[in-house]
Amino acid sequence: MTAIPFVDAHIHLWDLNHIRYPWLTPPFDGDGPNGSAEAIARNYSVADYRAALARWNVVGAVHIDAGADAAHSLRETEWLEGLATDTGLPTGIVAYADFADPGADALLAQHAAHPRVRGIRQIVNWHADAQRTYTPRDLTRDEAWQAGFARLATHRLSFDLQCYPGQMPGLVPLFARHPDVPVIVNHLGMPVMSDPDGLADWRHGMRALAALPHVAVKLSGLGFIWRDWTFERVRPILLEAIDLFGPDRCLFASDAPTDTLFAPIDRYLETYHAIAADFSDAERRDLFGRNANRLYRLGLNP
């Protein structure tokens, strides 16, 4: 087991008999942004997670909304709270809410009333390519959505941002107006390397976000960038992200089990440890645990 404490900043758990997850429900096809999810469309428990991460010194983990049916959002939070009481994981919860929904504020209050809820994620990846987009339109441009986002501060909730680089510059003014809402970018900012200027778009968007001191980034989701990723291919972009945000605003995460669609979890963690090898001991401890503990207010001592 690797000794350095790991607070996994991004995991998913699900019980398909208890909560409905449309993306994990047949029929499956490969037309979505990440191909078919059939390989992971089975129950994934805390025991499964612990077994998958057995080589790594997991001292905490943050559960991120797992794509449950929107009507089951609160049920997911309640189920996770029960799991945490019984098993010790997850340590923190990032729940789901649709900011544009008229009932969003009431739902935020209900989520925030649970002791382990720390933030909200609403996936907002929009792309002109129908094969790439997660949403039919760019929700982040809607005034109602932006007003809902602003309510996070009232409930002391952070925001997990999963978007594409092309949307980042447009979000900067909104985030700048709300410095009391911590923002954690998911999956390295999800550069679209098949776009003509994919890398340049990513650099532009990430640089704009990094200029805001209350924005951080998760180093995860390598398979969303290249399904056939290799260490040599991802090393430069991981190091560039750390250079942009600094080791105090970057968080390593497994994205278990979703990232297993592309490679075994151990390969991701081996890659992250190799990337961090040239950093100081303090910086490695920040990247693997202390940043996640601080940003998600987990109260651990990694």
XYZ file of C-alpha atoms in Angstrom:
302
model
C 0.000 0.000 0.000
C 1.202 3.513 -0.825
C 1.736 5.398 2.438
C 0.691 8.885 1.352
C -2.890 9.537 2.536
C -5.404 9.709 -0.319
C -8.636 11.657 -0.007
C -10.293 10.591 -3.246
C -11.946 13.747 -4.565
C -14.315 12.040 -7.018
C -16.039 8.664 -6.662
C -19.420 7.179 -7.550
C -21.497 4.505 -5.836
C -24.822 3.122 -6.952
C -27.495 0.563 -6.201
C -29.461 -0.002 -9.384
C -32.296 -1.656 -7.445
C -32.802 1.387 -5.243
C -32.313 4.388 -7.534
C -32.759 4.792 -11.290
C -29.758 5.934 -13.339
C -30.819 6.554 -16.961
C -27.266 6.290 -18.321
C -26.820 2.891 -16.619
C -30.133 1.544 -17.908
C -30.431 -0.565 -21.119
C -30.451 -0.342 -24.061
C -26.791 0.640 -24.358
C -25.077 2.074 -27.395
C -21.775 3.768 -28.113
C -23.216 7.039 -29.382
C -22.735 9.107 -26.223
C -19.695 11.219 -25.403
C -18.051 8.349 -23.505
C -19.309 5.350 -25.436
C -21.316 2.547 -23.848
C -21.618 2.358 -20.061
C -22.727 -1.279 -20.136
C -19.453 -2.520 -18.573
C -20.163 -0.642 -15.320
C -23.958 -1.005 -15.273
C -24.034 -3.113 -12.109
C -24.207 -2.262 -8.417
C -21.076 -0.540 -7.111
C -20.753 -0.597 -3.333
C -18.355 0.779 -0.741
C -16.852 -2.728 -0.512
C -16.318 -2.734 -4.308
C -14.653 0.677 -4.084
C -12.391 -0.327 -1.207
C -11.345 -3.478 -3.067
C -10.547 -1.501 -6.222
C -8.418 0.983 -4.227
C -6.820 -1.607 -1.940
C -3.273 -0.612 -2.953
C -3.788 3.025 -1.982
C -4.093 4.590 1.448
C -7.668 5.882 1.162
C -8.539 7.962 4.229
C -11.598 9.679 2.778
C -13.645 10.007 -0.396
C -16.072 12.512 -1.886
C -19.107 11.125 -3.688
C -20.142 13.143 -6.717
C -23.668 12.960 -8.111
C -23.802 9.764 -10.127
C -26.336 10.685 -12.779
C -29.411 9.468 -10.928
C -32.832 10.341 -12.277
C -33.387 13.988 -11.288
C -36.479 12.974 -9.334
C -34.255 10.729 -7.179
C -31.714 13.413 -6.297
C -32.674 13.668 -2.642
C -33.092 9.901 -2.383
C -29.469 9.522 -3.524
C -28.274 11.889 -0.787
C -30.295 10.046 1.870
C -28.972 6.680 0.674
C -25.372 7.928 0.733
C -25.780 9.320 4.244
C -26.923 5.876 5.360
C -23.944 4.227 3.677
C -21.562 6.653 5.355
C -23.058 5.934 8.770
C -22.714 2.178 8.188
C -19.343 1.995 6.400
C -17.465 5.279 6.929
C -17.703 6.253 3.260
C -18.369 8.567 1.569
C -16.823 11.266 3.745
C -18.423 14.076 1.749
C -21.269 14.306 -0.741
C -21.725 16.513 -3.797
C -25.396 16.221 -4.728
C -27.433 17.102 -7.812
C -29.755 20.031 -8.429
C -30.968 21.796 -11.567
C -30.283 25.474 -10.954
C -32.845 26.554 -13.543
C -35.664 24.660 -11.853
C -38.098 26.920 -9.942
C -37.810 24.581 -6.971
C -34.005 24.618 -6.934
C -33.616 26.703 -3.789
C -35.832 24.406 -1.755
C -33.897 21.376 -3.017
C -30.578 23.030 -2.150
C -31.854 23.589 1.388
C -32.927 19.943 1.665
C -29.539 18.694 0.459
C -27.642 21.106 2.700
C -29.539 19.871 5.754
C -27.678 16.546 5.466
C -24.437 16.549 7.462
C -22.107 15.268 4.739
C -23.369 17.356 1.801
C -20.750 19.892 0.762
C -21.649 20.915 -2.765
C -23.693 20.484 -5.928
C -22.858 19.221 -9.390
C -25.007 19.744 -12.436
C -23.257 18.482 -15.564
C -23.407 21.301 -18.112
C -21.150 20.033 -20.933
C -22.510 21.567 -24.106
C -20.954 21.083 -27.527
C -22.176 21.852 -31.034
C -21.357 18.251 -31.988
C -24.353 16.080 -31.081
C -21.989 13.180 -30.387
C -20.143 15.250 -27.790
C -22.822 17.216 -25.987
C -24.440 16.179 -22.707
C -27.148 18.834 -22.883
C -29.373 20.066 -25.738
C -28.372 23.695 -25.115
C -25.810 25.640 -23.116
C -27.548 25.982 -19.740
C -24.795 28.201 -18.358
C -26.017 31.102 -20.520
C -29.501 31.089 -18.996
C -30.273 33.847 -16.498
C -32.416 31.463 -14.454
C -29.527 28.976 -14.251
C -27.121 31.705 -13.191
C -29.553 32.924 -10.526
C -29.826 29.383 -9.186
C -26.046 29.090 -9.063
C -25.888 32.272 -6.984
C -28.055 30.599 -4.318
C -25.260 28.148 -3.455
C -23.608 30.695 -1.169
C -26.754 30.982 0.961
C -26.542 27.257 1.681
C -22.724 27.182 2.086
C -22.368 24.844 -0.883
C -19.568 24.599 -3.428
C -20.011 23.836 -7.131
C -18.462 20.970 -9.070
C -18.117 22.248 -12.635
C -18.198 19.707 -15.439
C -18.191 21.612 -18.718
C -16.168 21.896 -21.925
C -13.405 24.472 -22.390
C -15.466 26.538 -24.838
C -17.902 27.355 -22.020
C -15.265 28.428 -19.493
C -14.645 32.055 -20.554
C -18.389 32.741 -20.433
C -18.578 31.412 -16.871
C -15.736 33.549 -15.520
C -17.841 36.709 -14.944
C -20.477 34.666 -13.049
C -17.887 32.990 -10.841
C -16.083 36.299 -10.295
C -19.336 37.822 -8.968
C -19.619 35.005 -6.418
C -16.221 34.494 -4.788
C -17.998 32.896 -1.815
C -18.945 29.864 -3.957
C -15.901 27.581 -4.304
C -15.738 26.007 -7.770
C -13.976 22.693 -8.454
C -13.442 21.924 -12.144
C -14.027 18.243 -12.922
C -11.838 15.939 -14.977
C -9.037 18.306 -15.989
C -11.510 20.610 -17.728
C -12.324 17.949 -20.361
C -10.372 19.250 -23.381
C -11.912 18.139 -26.679
C -8.838 17.057 -28.588
C -10.842 16.264 -31.709
C -11.747 19.967 -32.067
C -9.492 21.908 -34.477
C -8.218 24.108 -31.625
C -8.981 21.719 -28.776
C -5.764 22.194 -26.816
C -5.690 25.957 -27.350
C -9.340 26.256 -26.261
C -8.510 24.284 -23.117
C -5.514 26.465 -22.299
C -7.539 29.656 -22.826
C -10.458 28.486 -20.690
C -8.365 26.992 -17.913
C -6.130 30.056 -17.693
C -9.244 32.249 -17.315
C -10.618 30.043 -14.542
C -7.263 29.716 -12.790
C -7.118 33.522 -12.475
C -9.966 33.228 -9.954
C -8.482 32.188 -6.591
C -11.614 30.302 -5.501
C -11.471 27.882 -8.470
C -9.637 24.540 -8.224
C -9.339 21.542 -10.566
C -9.527 17.774 -10.247
C -6.819 15.764 -11.967
C -8.996 12.895 -13.169
C -11.029 11.650 -16.111
C -8.113 10.860 -18.418
C -10.314 8.555 -20.488
C -12.640 11.446 -21.284
C -9.733 13.129 -23.076
C -8.358 10.063 -24.854
C -10.090 6.715 -24.440
C -6.765 5.052 -25.311
C -4.693 7.337 -23.064
C -1.070 6.582 -22.247
C 1.235 7.999 -19.583
C 3.323 9.773 -22.204
C 0.237 11.378 -23.701
C -1.364 12.628 -20.484
C 1.774 13.670 -18.599
C 2.149 17.100 -20.302
C -1.488 18.087 -19.795
C -1.499 17.004 -16.135
C 1.651 18.995 -15.457
C 0.264 21.998 -17.329
C -2.894 21.942 -15.209
C -0.809 21.854 -12.030
C 1.294 24.711 -13.372
C -1.826 26.787 -14.125
C -3.571 26.278 -10.787
C -0.636 25.476 -8.518
C -0.262 22.391 -6.298
C -2.536 23.998 -3.686
C -5.561 24.047 -6.033
C -5.278 20.618 -7.693
C -6.865 17.397 -6.449
C -6.110 13.870 -7.632
C -9.200 11.657 -7.960
C -9.972 8.139 -9.159
C -13.420 8.702 -10.690
C -14.142 5.094 -9.731
C -15.798 3.211 -11.291
C -16.558 5.375 -14.354
C -12.938 5.719 -15.405
C -12.621 1.925 -15.479
C -14.397 2.137 -18.834
C -10.975 3.138 -20.170
C -8.319 1.615 -17.862
C -7.950 -0.110 -14.467
C -8.044 2.202 -11.439
C -4.526 1.161 -10.413
C -3.179 2.482 -13.703
C -4.654 5.911 -13.015
C -3.214 6.054 -9.501
C 0.173 4.799 -10.691
C 0.152 7.596 -13.274
C -0.785 10.248 -10.715
C 1.951 9.134 -8.311
C 4.492 9.151 -11.132
C 3.403 12.657 -12.131
C 3.747 13.873 -8.540
C 7.110 12.210 -7.915
C 9.106 15.381 -8.613
C 7.034 17.520 -6.250
C 7.914 18.088 -2.597
C 6.446 15.869 0.111
C 4.190 18.727 1.241
C 2.950 19.310 -2.306
C 2.241 15.596 -2.815
C 0.249 15.524 0.411
C -1.720 18.549 -0.809
C -2.419 16.987 -4.205
C -3.475 13.597 -2.833
C -5.366 14.588 0.277
C -5.062 17.918 1.979
C -6.565 20.006 -0.831
C -9.655 17.796 -1.057
C -9.974 17.832 2.722
C -9.816 21.635 2.792
C -12.007 22.401 -0.206
C -14.731 19.942 0.764
C -14.449 20.792 4.487
C -14.169 17.158 5.513
C -12.497 17.633 8.880
C -9.909 14.929 8.246
C -6.189 15.087 9.020
C -4.575 13.534 5.915
